[in-house]
Amino acid sequence: MFLRMIRGAFTRQWKKMLMIALTIALGASLATAMLNVMLDVGDKVAQELKTYGANITVVPKSTSVLSNLYELEDGEAVSDEYLLESELGKIKTIFWAFNIVDYAPFIDTEVTLPSGAEAQMVGSWFNHHMALDTGETLDTGIQNLRTWWDITDGSWLDEQSGAGEDVCMIGTLLAQREGVGAGDTLRVQTQYGVKELTVVGVFDSGGDEDEQIFAPLDTVQALSDTDGCVASIEVSALTTPDNELAEKAAKDPSSLSIKDYETWYCTAYVSSICYQIQEVITDSVASPVRQVADSEGAILEKTELLMVLITILSLIGSALGITNLVTASVMERSNEIGLLKAIGATDGRISALVLTEVMITGIIGAVIGYFAGFGFAQIIGHTVFGSAIEMKLMVIPIVAILTLAVTLAGSIPAIRMLLRLRPAEVLHGR
Amino acid sequence: MTKRKFFLKMIATSLMRRRSRMLVALLAIAVGATILSGLVTIYYDVPRQMGAQFRNYGANMIFLASSNDANFTMEKVEQATALIDDGELVGVAPFRYESVLIHEQPIVAAGTNMEGAKATSPYWYINGEWPDERGEILIGEDEATYLGLKLGDRFTMTYAADEGQLAENGTTQAATLDMTVVGILETGGSEEEYVYISMEDLEALAGTEGDLDVVELSVSATQAQLSAYVDAISQRVPEIAPRLVKRVTESESTVLTKLQALVFLVTAVVLVLTMICVATTMTAVVTERRREIGLRKALGASDRSIIGEFMGEGLLLGGIGGLIGSGLGFAFAQAVSVNVFSSSITFQAWLLPLTVIVSILVTGLACLLPVRSATEVDPALVLKGE
């Protein structure tokens, strides 16, 4: 009998039930969309912040003491320490390899230009293609690490086009002074050799690099007789904002207890990534670029907090919306309940009947709402970040519990009010 | 009793007698309006607040001397910064670089205003303290390791000048200063290769005053606004060549645009869903009054007067709900702003009428549809309960 009444409610009153299901679905979809976006926004914004360039620099142990300041004295045993080019692939083998978004090696030398002027020439990767031991491939280089460069003439140097080694890009200030543009050839000379380079592009960086020449790594190595050597590596990694543990570990990892050490090592703090890079690159010092690393942390934290608060507001909104409508639609049935009471139904049975109906509707609504909300989240992800929002499994129980709780919260006061009704009054139509 | 008074009385009594149902509807509208005004306020405030966060990246504009013999002094800098809106200027740090000798090693010393440097470079990590008196020095980590200096160490710093320069200053002995290390600077960048002292110390050491090499500015403004400042400054103060730090400004505008788009879309989705919720609630409230509509029709009321009365009720509810919602929404936005950005929000006066109008429109629309379909019903059928 109970089941038949429930079935009857759904077949005969499907319009009302549909209304409840629809409201619950709307509320649930809002909750799902916001929760999914909130949980993923950290990763997405972190990815966007990568436009600020590298957040870790790696230099040889001894030059981290003596520095670029003494560049002018090159050759006098100052910059004799280098990192090994052959070890570059190892950066992608550390524990947090997946978080390493981009990296590029750098080597520089002074060259003499045809005008007689000296200029700094930097060798690096532009869009270097790497085949890793793990079977993965990776395209990385300064094209990704210098997103703020404006190419004012020509184009980015394409290492993969097979243009050979004798190509370069030149900073706009230097290009103006030397009177060269894209397509011209530039003769550069060092004590180790002479090269005729084709200028592929002129860039405006808004900084010191406007006075420099950028060429493929091999070209500069040949000109400075440093085959297989790199002077520094810039690494762009996705990191977790620092906390107390990370700060303590950054000072001295060996001061941590074993448990803390493991937590630290297995969290993508900028200090633990630096530590892991030092482990794989011989005689290196990896240090966070505080300008980038710290600001990333601050911005990520604020964005996440902002989204959490907006999510809470929309959760409250959808909860109130659902409660409202459930209350309204349960109270609407006073006639029917009065009749049931008149023919002898107990309070318990009536409550069970109404609750079961509402709950079934609620579950249907929540399922529809979950998928609709996931769709909304994807729309947000694609329009804003151009990538999909990851499906977080923990959203499902949250949405389920939330919907269940608010549906119950909406029906219980209404049911209690109905139970207080006197059948005679209701049926009489008052 | 005039017709209008009767109309008002009907609406008022209807609202009063069905108090609990009307409260439910009012609550729904108020929640909707709260979300509308709260989120829109946040949406408008996010660029400003986030922009301030982005100032963590440090200086986004630098001043250089426009030519080698230009009179690049602090007065000129003050003239230039006067062109920038006070609220947008986060910090100004002048720098002057001179070679000095510490333990007979040549080092570059930067003279600056420490308060300014603190504001333009919030990412500087200092082991120890910022110097705040003359005779105190902040040492880059590279130099500290190189020179073997620790916190609290004292040493004598000598101005590294050749004899010609000394003769110009009228002495034969290079100036010296006694310094105490109060802080070691860690940035992971080239700043670690310098030592920082107060501008007064450096001027005393070098024997000349007023000259600057570079001024770092942190300005919280959009890229377009920054470019406008650059144009204005280079025109009005010809001694100064302002330049934008592209790496910071470009990246900032990219990320900020995305963030604003995110808040915009989230706001839009939340709003649409909330509006639908409000509409369904109103629809439910109206639908259950079909009997009343039937009765009134049977008594001879015209469709127009029925629609008019229902709409009057709806609009009144919408207006009240909108007003309550505007207040609550602002309170919410304020709470978010204080919690997230620890600064208060500006009240957008135009949001108040907007929220009220939107609430009235949504409620009105939500009532109109079910009322219209209800008026088409035959009163006899409705009253009989079919």
Coordinates of N, CA and C in Angstrom, one line a residue, chain A residues 19 22-23 26-27 29-31 33-34 37 41 45 48-54 57 63-70 73 147-150 173 204-207 210 247 251 287-296 298-299 301-303 305-307 309-310 312-314 316-318 320-322 324-325 327-329 331-332 335 376 379-381 383-386 417 429, chain B residues 20-21 23-25 27-29 31 34-35 38-39 42 46 50 53-54 56-59 106-108 122-125 127 142-143 145-146 186-194 243-255 257-259 261-263 265-267 269-270 272-274 276-277 279-285 288 291 332 335-337 339-342:
Chain A
M19 N 8.6 19.9 -10.1 CA 8.9 21.3 -9.6 C 9.9 21.2 -8.5
L22 N 13.2 20.0 -9.8 CA 13.9 21.0 -10.6 C 14.6 22.0 -9.6
T23 N 13.9 22.4 -8.6 CA 14.6 23.4 -7.6 C 15.8 22.7 -7.0
L26 N 18.6 22.6 -9.4 CA 19.2 23.9 -9.6 C 20.2 24.2 -8.4
G27 N 19.7 24.0 -7.2 CA 20.5 24.2 -6.0 C 21.8 23.3 -6.1
S29 N 23.1 21.9 -8.6 CA 24.1 22.2 -9.7 C 24.9 23.4 -9.3
L30 N 24.3 24.4 -8.7 CA 25.1 25.6 -8.2 C 26.2 25.1 -7.3
A31 N 25.8 24.3 -6.3 CA 26.8 23.8 -5.3 C 27.9 23.0 -6.0
A33 N 28.9 23.2 -9.2 CA 29.7 24.0 -10.0 C 30.7 24.8 -9.1
M34 N 30.2 25.4 -8.1 CA 31.1 26.3 -7.3 C 32.1 25.4 -6.5
V37 N 34.8 24.4 -9.1 CA 35.7 25.5 -9.5 C 36.6 25.9 -8.3
V41 N 40.6 26.0 -8.5 CA 41.0 27.3 -8.9 C 42.5 27.5 -8.5
V45 N 45.0 29.0 -11.3 CA 45.6 30.3 -11.2 C 47.1 30.2 -11.1
E48 N 48.4 30.1 -14.5 CA 48.4 31.5 -15.1 C 49.6 32.3 -14.6
L49 N 49.9 32.1 -13.3 CA 51.0 32.9 -12.7 C 52.3 32.5 -13.3
K50 N 52.4 31.4 -14.0 CA 53.6 31.0 -14.7 C 54.1 32.1 -15.7
T51 N 53.2 33.0 -16.1 CA 53.6 34.0 -17.0 C 54.6 34.9 -16.4
Y52 N 54.8 34.9 -15.1 CA 55.8 35.7 -14.4 C 57.2 35.1 -14.6
G53 N 57.3 34.0 -15.2 CA 58.6 33.4 -15.5 C 59.0 32.5 -14.4
A54 N 60.3 32.2 -14.4 CA 60.9 31.2 -13.5 C 60.7 31.5 -12.1
T57 N 66.0 29.4 -9.6 CA 67.2 29.5 -10.4 C 68.2 28.5 -9.8
T63 N 79.8 29.6 -8.0 CA 79.5 30.9 -8.6 C 78.4 31.6 -7.8
S64 N 77.7 30.7 -7.0 CA 76.6 31.4 -6.3 C 77.2 32.4 -5.3
V65 N 78.5 32.2 -5.0 CA 79.1 33.2 -4.1 C 79.6 34.4 -4.9
L66 N 80.5 34.1 -5.9 CA 80.9 35.1 -6.8 C 79.9 35.3 -7.8
S67 N 79.6 36.5 -8.2 CA 78.4 36.5 -9.1 C 78.6 37.4 -10.3
N68 N 77.5 37.6 -11.0 CA 77.6 38.4 -12.2 C 78.3 39.7 -12.1
L69 N 78.3 40.2 -10.9 CA 79.0 41.5 -10.7 C 80.3 41.6 -11.3
Y70 N 81.0 40.4 -11.3 CA 82.4 40.4 -11.8 C 82.5 39.9 -13.2
E73 N 85.4 40.6 -15.4 CA 86.7 40.0 -15.2 C 86.6 38.5 -15.8
T147 N 57.3 35.2 -21.5 CA 56.0 35.4 -22.2 C 55.8 36.9 -22.4
W148 N 56.5 37.8 -21.6 CA 56.3 39.2 -21.7 C 57.1 39.8 -22.8
W149 N 57.9 39.1 -23.5 CA 58.7 39.7 -24.6 C 57.7 40.0 -25.8
D150 N 57.9 41.2 -26.3 CA 57.2 41.6 -27.5 C 58.1 41.4 -28.7
L173 N 67.0 47.5 -28.2 CA 67.9 48.6 -28.0 C 69.2 48.4 -28.8
D204 N 61.4 43.1 -27.6 CA 61.3 44.2 -26.6 C 61.0 43.5 -25.3
S205 N 61.9 43.5 -24.3 CA 61.6 42.9 -23.1 C 61.4 43.9 -22.0
G206 N 61.6 45.1 -22.2 CA 61.4 46.2 -21.2 C 62.4 46.0 -20.0
G207 N 63.5 45.4 -20.3 CA 64.5 45.2 -19.2 C 65.9 45.2 -19.8
D210 N 67.1 43.8 -23.4 CA 67.0 44.6 -24.6 C 68.4 44.9 -25.1
E247 N 59.1 27.0 5.8 CA 60.1 28.0 6.2 C 61.2 27.4 7.0
K251 N 65.5 26.6 5.8 CA 66.7 27.0 6.5 C 67.6 25.8 6.6
S287 N 67.9 28.1 -5.8 CA 67.2 28.9 -4.8 C 66.0 29.6 -5.4
P288 N 65.0 29.8 -4.6 CA 63.7 30.4 -5.1 C 64.0 31.8 -5.5
V289 N 63.3 32.2 -6.6 CA 63.3 33.7 -6.9 C 62.2 34.3 -6.1
R290 N 62.6 34.9 -5.0 CA 61.5 35.3 -4.0 C 60.5 36.3 -4.7
Q291 N 60.9 37.1 -5.6 CA 60.0 38.0 -6.2 C 58.8 37.2 -6.8
V292 N 59.1 36.1 -7.4 CA 58.0 35.3 -8.1 C 57.4 34.4 -7.1
A293 N 58.2 33.6 -6.4 CA 57.7 32.6 -5.5 C 56.8 33.1 -4.4
D294 N 57.2 34.2 -3.7 CA 56.4 34.8 -2.6 C 55.1 35.4 -3.1
S295 N 55.2 36.1 -4.3 CA 54.0 36.7 -4.8 C 53.0 35.7 -5.2
E296 N 53.5 34.6 -5.8 CA 52.6 33.6 -6.3 C 51.8 33.0 -5.1
A298 N 51.1 34.5 -2.2 CA 50.1 35.5 -1.7 C 48.9 35.5 -2.6
I299 N 49.1 35.5 -3.9 CA 47.9 35.7 -4.8 C 47.1 34.4 -4.8
E301 N 46.7 32.3 -2.4 CA 46.0 32.2 -1.1 C 44.8 33.1 -1.2
K302 N 44.9 34.3 -1.7 CA 43.8 35.3 -1.7 C 42.7 34.8 -2.6
T303 N 43.1 34.3 -3.8 CA 42.1 33.8 -4.8 C 41.3 32.6 -4.2
L305 N 40.8 31.9 -1.1 CA 40.0 32.3 0.0 C 38.7 33.0 -0.6
L306 N 38.9 33.8 -1.6 CA 37.8 34.6 -2.2 C 36.8 33.6 -2.8
M307 N 37.3 32.5 -3.5 CA 36.4 31.5 -4.0 C 35.7 30.8 -2.9
L309 N 34.8 31.9 0.0 CA 33.7 32.7 0.5 C 32.5 32.8 -0.5
I310 N 32.8 33.0 -1.8 CA 31.8 33.0 -2.8 C 31.0 31.7 -2.8
I312 N 30.6 29.6 -0.3 CA 29.8 29.5 0.9 C 28.5 30.3 0.7
L313 N 28.6 31.5 0.1 CA 27.4 32.3 -0.2 C 26.5 31.6 -1.1
S314 N 27.0 31.0 -2.2 CA 26.1 30.3 -3.1 C 25.5 29.1 -2.5
I316 N 24.8 28.7 0.7 CA 23.7 29.2 1.6 C 22.5 29.6 0.7
G317 N 22.8 30.3 -0.4 CA 21.7 30.7 -1.3 C 20.9 29.4 -1.8
S318 N 21.6 28.4 -2.3 CA 20.9 27.3 -2.8 C 20.2 26.5 -1.7
L320 N 18.9 27.8 1.0 CA 17.6 28.5 1.3 C 16.6 28.3 0.2
G321 N 17.1 28.3 -1.0 CA 16.1 28.2 -2.2 C 15.4 26.8 -2.1
I322 N 16.2 25.8 -1.9 CA 15.7 24.4 -1.8 C 14.7 24.3 -0.6
N324 N 13.0 26.6 1.0 CA 11.8 27.3 0.7 C 10.8 26.6 -0.1
L325 N 11.3 26.0 -1.3 CA 10.4 25.4 -2.2 C 9.8 24.1 -1.6
T327 N 9.4 23.4 1.5 CA 8.4 23.8 2.5 C 7.1 24.1 1.8
A328 N 7.2 25.0 0.8 CA 6.0 25.4 0.1 C 5.2 24.3 -0.5
S329 N 6.0 23.3 -1.1 CA 5.2 22.3 -1.8 C 4.7 21.2 -0.9
M331 N 3.5 22.0 2.2 CA 2.4 22.6 2.8 C 1.1 22.7 1.9
E332 N 1.4 22.7 0.6 CA 0.4 22.7 -0.4 C -0.6 21.5 -0.3
N335 N -4.8 19.4 2.1 CA -6.0 18.8 1.9 C -5.9 17.3 1.9
F376 N 28.4 23.3 -15.9 CA 28.7 24.7 -15.6 C 30.1 24.9 -15.3
I379 N 32.1 24.9 -18.4 CA 32.0 26.2 -19.1 C 32.9 27.3 -18.5
I380 N 32.9 27.4 -17.2 CA 33.8 28.4 -16.5 C 35.2 28.1 -16.9
G381 N 35.6 26.8 -16.7 CA 37.0 26.4 -16.9 C 37.4 26.8 -18.3
T383 N 36.0 28.9 -20.6 CA 36.0 30.3 -21.0 C 37.2 31.1 -20.3
V384 N 37.4 30.8 -19.0 CA 38.4 31.6 -18.3 C 39.8 31.1 -18.5
F385 N 40.0 29.8 -18.3 CA 41.4 29.3 -18.3 C 41.7 28.5 -19.6
G386 N 40.7 28.2 -20.4 CA 41.0 27.5 -21.7 C 41.3 26.0 -21.4
M417 N 3.9 21.1 10.8 CA 2.8 22.0 10.7 C 1.5 21.2 10.2
G429 N -12.3 23.2 4.1 CA -11.8 24.2 3.2 C -11.4 25.5 3.8
Chain B
S20 N 3.0 33.7 6.8 CA 4.1 32.7 6.7 C 4.5 32.5 5.3
R21 N 3.5 32.3 4.4 CA 3.9 32.0 3.0 C 4.6 33.2 2.3
L23 N 6.4 35.4 3.9 CA 7.7 35.4 4.5 C 8.7 34.5 3.7
V24 N 8.1 33.3 3.4 CA 9.0 32.4 2.6 C 9.4 33.0 1.2
A25 N 8.4 33.6 0.6 CA 8.7 34.3 -0.7 C 9.6 35.4 -0.5
L27 N 11.8 35.8 1.8 CA 13.1 35.3 2.1 C 13.9 34.9 0.8
A28 N 13.1 34.2 -0.1 CA 13.7 33.8 -1.3 C 14.2 35.0 -2.1
I29 N 13.4 36.0 -2.2 CA 13.8 37.2 -3.0 C 15.0 37.9 -2.3
V31 N 17.3 36.6 -0.4 CA 18.5 35.8 -0.7 C 19.0 36.1 -2.1
T34 N 20.5 39.5 -2.2 CA 21.8 39.5 -1.5 C 22.9 39.0 -2.4
I35 N 22.7 37.9 -3.0 CA 23.7 37.3 -3.9 C 24.0 38.2 -5.0
G38 N 25.8 41.4 -3.5 CA 27.1 41.0 -3.0 C 28.1 40.6 -4.0
L39 N 27.7 39.8 -5.0 CA 28.7 39.3 -6.0 C 29.1 40.4 -6.9
I42 N 31.6 42.6 -5.3 CA 32.9 41.9 -5.3 C 33.5 41.9 -6.7
V46 N 37.2 43.4 -7.2 CA 38.3 42.4 -7.3 C 39.5 43.0 -8.0
M50 N 42.8 42.9 -6.0 CA 43.8 41.9 -6.5 C 45.0 42.7 -7.0
Q53 N 47.3 43.1 -4.4 CA 48.1 41.9 -4.1 C 49.2 41.8 -5.1
F54 N 49.0 42.1 -6.3 CA 50.0 42.0 -7.4 C 51.2 42.9 -7.1
N56 N 52.9 42.8 -4.8 CA 53.9 41.9 -4.2 C 55.1 41.6 -5.2
Y57 N 54.8 41.7 -6.4 CA 55.8 41.4 -7.4 C 56.8 42.5 -7.5
G58 N 56.6 43.6 -6.8 CA 57.6 44.6 -6.7 C 57.4 45.7 -7.8
A59 N 58.4 46.5 -8.0 CA 58.3 47.7 -8.8 C 57.7 47.4 -10.2
P106 N 86.2 45.1 -3.6 CA 85.2 46.0 -4.2 C 83.8 45.5 -4.2
I107 N 82.9 46.3 -3.7 CA 81.5 45.9 -3.6 C 80.7 47.0 -4.1
V108 N 79.5 46.8 -4.7 CA 78.6 47.8 -5.1 C 77.7 48.1 -3.9
P122 N 58.2 44.1 -1.5 CA 57.7 43.4 -0.3 C 58.2 41.9 -0.3
Y123 N 58.8 41.4 -1.4 CA 59.3 40.1 -1.4 C 60.7 39.9 -0.8
W124 N 61.3 41.0 -0.5 CA 62.7 40.9 0.1 C 62.5 40.1 1.4
Y125 N 63.3 39.1 1.5 CA 63.3 38.3 2.8 C 64.5 38.6 3.6
N127 N 66.9 38.4 6.8 CA 67.3 37.7 8.0 C 67.9 38.7 8.9
D142 N 74.7 36.8 -1.1 CA 75.9 36.4 -1.9 C 77.2 37.1 -1.3
E143 N 77.0 38.4 -1.0 CA 78.1 39.2 -0.5 C 78.4 38.8 0.9
T145 N 78.1 35.8 2.2 CA 78.9 34.6 2.2 C 80.3 34.9 1.7
Y146 N 80.4 35.7 0.7 CA 81.7 36.0 0.1 C 82.6 36.7 1.0
E186 N 67.8 38.1 1.3 CA 67.7 37.0 0.5 C 66.6 37.3 -0.5
T187 N 66.9 37.2 -1.8 CA 65.8 37.4 -2.8 C 65.8 36.3 -3.9
G188 N 66.9 35.6 -4.1 CA 67.1 34.7 -5.2 C 67.4 35.4 -6.4
G189 N 67.6 36.7 -6.4 CA 67.9 37.5 -7.6 C 69.1 38.3 -7.5
S190 N 69.3 39.2 -8.4 CA 70.6 39.9 -8.4 C 70.8 40.9 -7.2
E191 N 69.7 41.1 -6.5 CA 69.7 42.0 -5.3 C 70.7 41.5 -4.2
E192 N 70.9 40.2 -4.3 CA 71.8 39.6 -3.3 C 73.3 39.9 -3.5
E193 N 73.6 40.6 -4.6 CA 74.9 40.9 -4.9 C 75.3 42.3 -4.4
Y194 N 74.4 43.0 -3.7 CA 74.7 44.4 -3.3 C 74.6 44.5 -1.8
R243 N 60.0 54.2 -17.4 CA 59.9 53.0 -18.2 C 59.1 52.0 -17.4
L244 N 58.3 51.2 -18.1 CA 57.5 50.2 -17.4 C 58.3 48.9 -17.3
V245 N 58.2 48.2 -16.2 CA 58.9 46.9 -16.1 C 57.9 45.9 -16.7
K246 N 58.2 45.6 -18.0 CA 57.3 44.8 -18.8 C 56.9 43.5 -18.2
R247 N 57.9 42.8 -17.7 CA 57.7 41.5 -17.1 C 56.6 41.5 -16.1
V248 N 56.6 42.6 -15.3 CA 55.6 42.7 -14.2 C 54.2 43.1 -14.8
T249 N 54.3 44.2 -15.6 CA 53.0 44.8 -16.0 C 52.2 43.9 -16.9
E250 N 53.0 43.2 -17.9 CA 52.3 42.4 -18.9 C 51.6 41.2 -18.2
S251 N 52.5 40.5 -17.3 CA 52.0 39.3 -16.6 C 50.8 39.7 -15.7
E252 N 50.9 40.8 -15.1 CA 49.8 41.2 -14.2 C 48.5 41.4 -14.9
S253 N 48.6 42.1 -16.1 CA 47.3 42.3 -16.8 C 46.8 40.9 -17.3
T254 N 47.6 40.0 -17.7 CA 47.1 38.7 -18.2 C 46.4 38.0 -17.0
V255 N 47.1 37.9 -15.9 CA 46.5 37.1 -14.8 C 45.2 37.8 -14.2
T257 N 43.1 39.8 -15.8 CA 42.0 39.7 -16.7 C 41.3 38.3 -16.5
K258 N 42.2 37.3 -16.3 CA 41.6 35.9 -16.1 C 40.8 35.9 -14.8
L259 N 41.4 36.5 -13.8 CA 40.7 36.4 -12.5 C 39.4 37.1 -12.5
A261 N 37.6 37.6 -15.2 CA 36.7 36.8 -16.0 C 36.1 35.7 -15.1
L262 N 36.9 35.1 -14.3 CA 36.5 34.0 -13.4 C 35.4 34.5 -12.5
V263 N 35.6 35.6 -11.8 CA 34.6 36.1 -10.9 C 33.3 36.5 -11.6
L265 N 32.2 35.2 -14.5 CA 31.4 34.0 -14.9 C 30.7 33.3 -13.7
V266 N 31.5 33.2 -12.6 CA 30.9 32.7 -11.4 C 29.7 33.5 -11.0
T267 N 29.8 34.8 -11.0 CA 28.7 35.7 -10.6 C 27.5 35.4 -11.5
V269 N 26.8 32.7 -13.3 CA 26.1 31.4 -13.1 C 25.3 31.4 -11.8
V270 N 25.9 32.0 -10.8 CA 25.2 32.0 -9.5 C 23.9 32.8 -9.6
V272 N 22.1 33.5 -12.4 CA 21.1 32.9 -13.2 C 20.3 31.8 -12.3
L273 N 21.1 31.0 -11.6 CA 20.5 30.0 -10.8 C 19.6 30.5 -9.7
T274 N 20.2 31.6 -9.1 CA 19.4 32.2 -8.0 C 18.1 32.8 -8.5
I276 N 16.4 31.8 -11.1 CA 15.5 30.7 -11.4 C 14.8 30.2 -10.1
C277 N 15.6 30.2 -9.0 CA 15.1 29.7 -7.7 C 14.0 30.7 -7.2
A279 N 12.2 32.6 -9.0 CA 11.1 32.5 -9.9 C 10.2 31.3 -9.6
T280 N 10.9 30.2 -9.3 CA 10.1 29.0 -9.0 C 9.3 29.1 -7.7
T281 N 10.0 29.8 -6.8 CA 9.3 30.0 -5.5 C 8.0 30.8 -5.7
M282 N 8.2 31.9 -6.5 CA 7.0 32.8 -6.7 C 6.0 32.1 -7.5
T283 N 6.4 31.3 -8.5 CA 5.4 30.5 -9.3 C 4.6 29.6 -8.3
A284 N 5.3 28.9 -7.4 CA 4.6 28.0 -6.5 C 3.6 28.8 -5.7
V285 N 4.1 29.9 -5.2 CA 3.2 30.7 -4.3 C 1.9 31.1 -5.1
E288 N -0.7 28.1 -6.0 CA -1.6 27.5 -5.0 C -2.8 28.5 -4.8
R291 N -7.6 28.8 -6.6 CA -9.0 28.8 -6.1 C -9.4 30.3 -5.8
F332 N 27.8 41.3 3.1 CA 28.6 40.1 2.7 C 29.9 40.5 2.0
A335 N 32.4 41.7 4.4 CA 33.0 40.7 5.1 C 34.0 39.9 4.3
V336 N 33.7 39.7 3.0 CA 34.7 39.0 2.2 C 35.9 39.9 2.0
S337 N 35.7 41.1 1.8 CA 36.9 42.0 1.5 C 37.8 42.1 2.8
N339 N 38.0 39.9 5.2 CA 38.6 38.6 5.5 C 39.7 38.3 4.5
V340 N 39.4 38.5 3.2 CA 40.4 38.1 2.2 C 41.5 39.1 2.0
F341 N 41.1 40.4 1.8 CA 42.1 41.4 1.5 C 42.4 42.3 2.6
S342 N 41.8 42.1 3.8 CA 41.9 43.0 4.9 C 41.9 44.5 4.6

